């Protein structure tokens, strides 16, 4: 699913540009990383499966539940520990 990777990269660039102007807490879906990870684990049984350093100030993390219903969450994490949800979905696990 190359579209997911391309969409992720585009979203990361957009989030990175926006976060330089707007503080990350004010973006929709942004919370401390551990809070989002704990919530995804408790609600959807998602675990951190991939971590990618996109820039010096941006890390992208993929959380996945490989069991039915195979949900996933893509996060952008800023140096201050704030994570923003970029994308979520079902069934496209293992990209």
PDB file of C-alpha atoms in Angstrom:
ATOM      1  CA  UNK A   1       0.000   0.000   0.000  1.00  0.00           C
ATOM      2  CA  UNK A   2       2.323   2.673  -1.292  1.00  0.00           C
ATOM      3  CA  UNK A   3      -0.471   5.251  -1.052  1.00  0.00           C
ATOM      4  CA  UNK A   4      -0.312   5.002   2.738  1.00  0.00           C
ATOM      5  CA  UNK A   5       3.416   5.707   2.775  1.00  0.00           C
ATOM      6  CA  UNK A   6       3.050   8.626   0.348  1.00  0.00           C
ATOM      7  CA  UNK A   7       0.097  10.059   2.294  1.00  0.00           C
ATOM      8  CA  UNK A   8       2.082   9.696   5.500  1.00  0.00           C
ATOM      9  CA  UNK A   9       5.049  11.591   4.127  1.00  0.00           C
ATOM     10  CA  UNK A  10       2.836  14.372   2.796  1.00  0.00           C
ATOM     11  CA  UNK A  11       1.058  14.609   6.138  1.00  0.00           C
ATOM     12  CA  UNK A  12       4.401  14.722   7.968  1.00  0.00           C
ATOM     13  CA  UNK A  13       5.634  17.596   5.850  1.00  0.00           C
ATOM     14  CA  UNK A  14       2.365  19.457   6.439  1.00  0.00           C
ATOM     15  CA  UNK A  15       2.447  18.844  10.198  1.00  0.00           C
ATOM     16  CA  UNK A  16       6.093  19.892  10.360  1.00  0.00           C
ATOM     17  CA  UNK A  17       5.346  23.158   8.563  1.00  0.00           C
ATOM     18  CA  UNK A  18       2.312  23.897  10.691  1.00  0.00           C
ATOM     19  CA  UNK A  19       4.049  23.044  13.957  1.00  0.00           C
ATOM     20  CA  UNK A  20       6.732  25.641  13.308  1.00  0.00           C
ATOM     21  CA  UNK A  21       4.023  28.285  13.395  1.00  0.00           C
ATOM     22  CA  UNK A  22       1.459  26.789  15.779  1.00  0.00           C
ATOM     23  CA  UNK A  23       2.374  25.121  19.068  1.00  0.00           C
ATOM     24  CA  UNK A  24       1.797  21.355  18.829  1.00  0.00           C
ATOM     25  CA  UNK A  25      -0.725  21.275  21.703  1.00  0.00           C
ATOM     26  CA  UNK A  26      -3.115  23.439  19.740  1.00  0.00           C
ATOM     27  CA  UNK A  27      -3.259  21.007  16.806  1.00  0.00           C
ATOM     28  CA  UNK A  28      -6.239  18.668  16.705  1.00  0.00           C
ATOM     29  CA  UNK A  29      -5.382  15.203  18.033  1.00  0.00           C
ATOM     30  CA  UNK A  30      -2.163  16.192  19.847  1.00  0.00           C
ATOM     31  CA  UNK A  31      -1.341  14.897  23.319  1.00  0.00           C
ATOM     32  CA  UNK A  32       1.687  13.609  25.211  1.00  0.00           C
ATOM     33  CA  UNK A  33       3.046  10.551  23.370  1.00  0.00           C
ATOM     34  CA  UNK A  34       2.579   8.124  26.254  1.00  0.00           C
ATOM     35  CA  UNK A  35      -1.062   9.168  26.644  1.00  0.00           C
ATOM     36  CA  UNK A  36      -1.818   8.353  22.992  1.00  0.00           C
ATOM     37  CA  UNK A  37       0.159   5.084  23.099  1.00  0.00           C
ATOM     38  CA  UNK A  38      -1.639   3.969  26.269  1.00  0.00           C
ATOM     39  CA  UNK A  39      -5.033   4.880  24.815  1.00  0.00           C
ATOM     40  CA  UNK A  40      -4.347   3.023  21.553  1.00  0.00           C
ATOM     41  CA  UNK A  41      -3.201  -0.033  23.509  1.00  0.00           C
ATOM     42  CA  UNK A  42      -6.211  -0.031  25.846  1.00  0.00           C
ATOM     43  CA  UNK A  43      -8.888   0.746  23.249  1.00  0.00           C
ATOM     44  CA  UNK A  44      -7.544  -0.943  20.104  1.00  0.00           C
ATOM     45  CA  UNK A  45      -4.786  -3.329  21.327  1.00  0.00           C
ATOM     46  CA  UNK A  46      -2.296  -1.418  19.152  1.00  0.00           C
ATOM     47  CA  UNK A  47       1.444  -1.681  19.766  1.00  0.00           C
ATOM     48  CA  UNK A  48       4.330   0.410  18.454  1.00  0.00           C
ATOM     49  CA  UNK A  49       5.705  -1.439  15.407  1.00  0.00           C
ATOM     50  CA  UNK A  50       7.700   1.164  13.464  1.00  0.00           C
ATOM     51  CA  UNK A  51       9.620   4.317  14.368  1.00  0.00           C
ATOM     52  CA  UNK A  52      11.110   6.593  11.688  1.00  0.00           C
ATOM     53  CA  UNK A  53      13.199   9.753  12.164  1.00  0.00           C
ATOM     54  CA  UNK A  54      11.855  12.093   9.462  1.00  0.00           C
ATOM     55  CA  UNK A  55      13.796  15.244  10.400  1.00  0.00           C
ATOM     56  CA  UNK A  56      15.829  16.462  13.372  1.00  0.00           C
ATOM     57  CA  UNK A  57      12.578  17.611  14.952  1.00  0.00           C
ATOM     58  CA  UNK A  58      10.046  15.022  13.790  1.00  0.00           C
ATOM     59  CA  UNK A  59       9.643  11.281  14.401  1.00  0.00           C
ATOM     60  CA  UNK A  60       6.843   9.221  12.857  1.00  0.00           C
ATOM     61  CA  UNK A  61       5.515   6.206  14.784  1.00  0.00           C
ATOM     62  CA  UNK A  62       3.187   3.486  13.533  1.00  0.00           C
ATOM     63  CA  UNK A  63       0.988   1.660  16.052  1.00  0.00           C
ATOM     64  CA  UNK A  64      -0.665  -1.554  14.824  1.00  0.00           C
ATOM     65  CA  UNK A  65      -3.037  -4.277  15.978  1.00  0.00           C
ATOM     66  CA  UNK A  66      -2.350  -7.295  13.750  1.00  0.00           C
ATOM     67  CA  UNK A  67      -5.467  -9.099  15.011  1.00  0.00           C
ATOM     68  CA  UNK A  68      -8.995  -8.497  13.821  1.00  0.00           C
ATOM     69  CA  UNK A  69     -10.022  -5.730  13.100  1.00  0.00           C
ATOM     70  CA  UNK A  70      -6.364  -4.899  12.250  1.00  0.00           C
ATOM     71  CA  UNK A  71      -6.395  -1.238  13.230  1.00  0.00           C
ATOM     72  CA  UNK A  72      -3.458   1.162  12.909  1.00  0.00           C
ATOM     73  CA  UNK A  73      -2.535   4.705  13.962  1.00  0.00           C
ATOM     74  CA  UNK A  74       0.184   6.924  12.486  1.00  0.00           C
ATOM     75  CA  UNK A  75       1.686   9.546  14.818  1.00  0.00           C
ATOM     76  CA  UNK A  76       4.018  12.516  14.380  1.00  0.00           C
ATOM     77  CA  UNK A  77       6.098  13.082  17.509  1.00  0.00           C
ATOM     78  CA  UNK A  78       7.728  16.427  18.238  1.00  0.00           C
ATOM     79  CA  UNK A  79      10.879  16.952  20.362  1.00  0.00           C
ATOM     80  CA  UNK A  80       8.783  18.200  23.297  1.00  0.00           C
ATOM     81  CA  UNK A  81       7.138  14.759  23.579  1.00  0.00           C
ATOM     82  CA  UNK A  82       3.840  15.825  22.053  1.00  0.00           C
ATOM     83  CA  UNK A  83       2.419  13.394  19.500  1.00  0.00           C
ATOM     84  CA  UNK A  84      -0.171  14.244  16.870  1.00  0.00           C
ATOM     85  CA  UNK A  85      -2.402  11.687  15.192  1.00  0.00           C
ATOM     86  CA  UNK A  86      -1.859  11.927  11.432  1.00  0.00           C
ATOM     87  CA  UNK A  87      -3.910   9.000  10.150  1.00  0.00           C
ATOM     88  CA  UNK A  88      -5.888   6.050  11.486  1.00  0.00           C
ATOM     89  CA  UNK A  89      -7.489   3.112   9.773  1.00  0.00           C
ATOM     90  CA  UNK A  90      -8.275  -0.565   9.503  1.00  0.00           C
ATOM     91  CA  UNK A  91      -6.962  -3.540   7.503  1.00  0.00           C
ATOM     92  CA  UNK A  92      -3.805  -1.973   5.978  1.00  0.00           C
ATOM     93  CA  UNK A  93      -1.429  -3.509   8.522  1.00  0.00           C
ATOM     94  CA  UNK A  94       2.011  -4.688   7.454  1.00  0.00           C
ATOM     95  CA  UNK A  95       2.779  -1.954   4.931  1.00  0.00           C
TER      96      UNK A  95
END
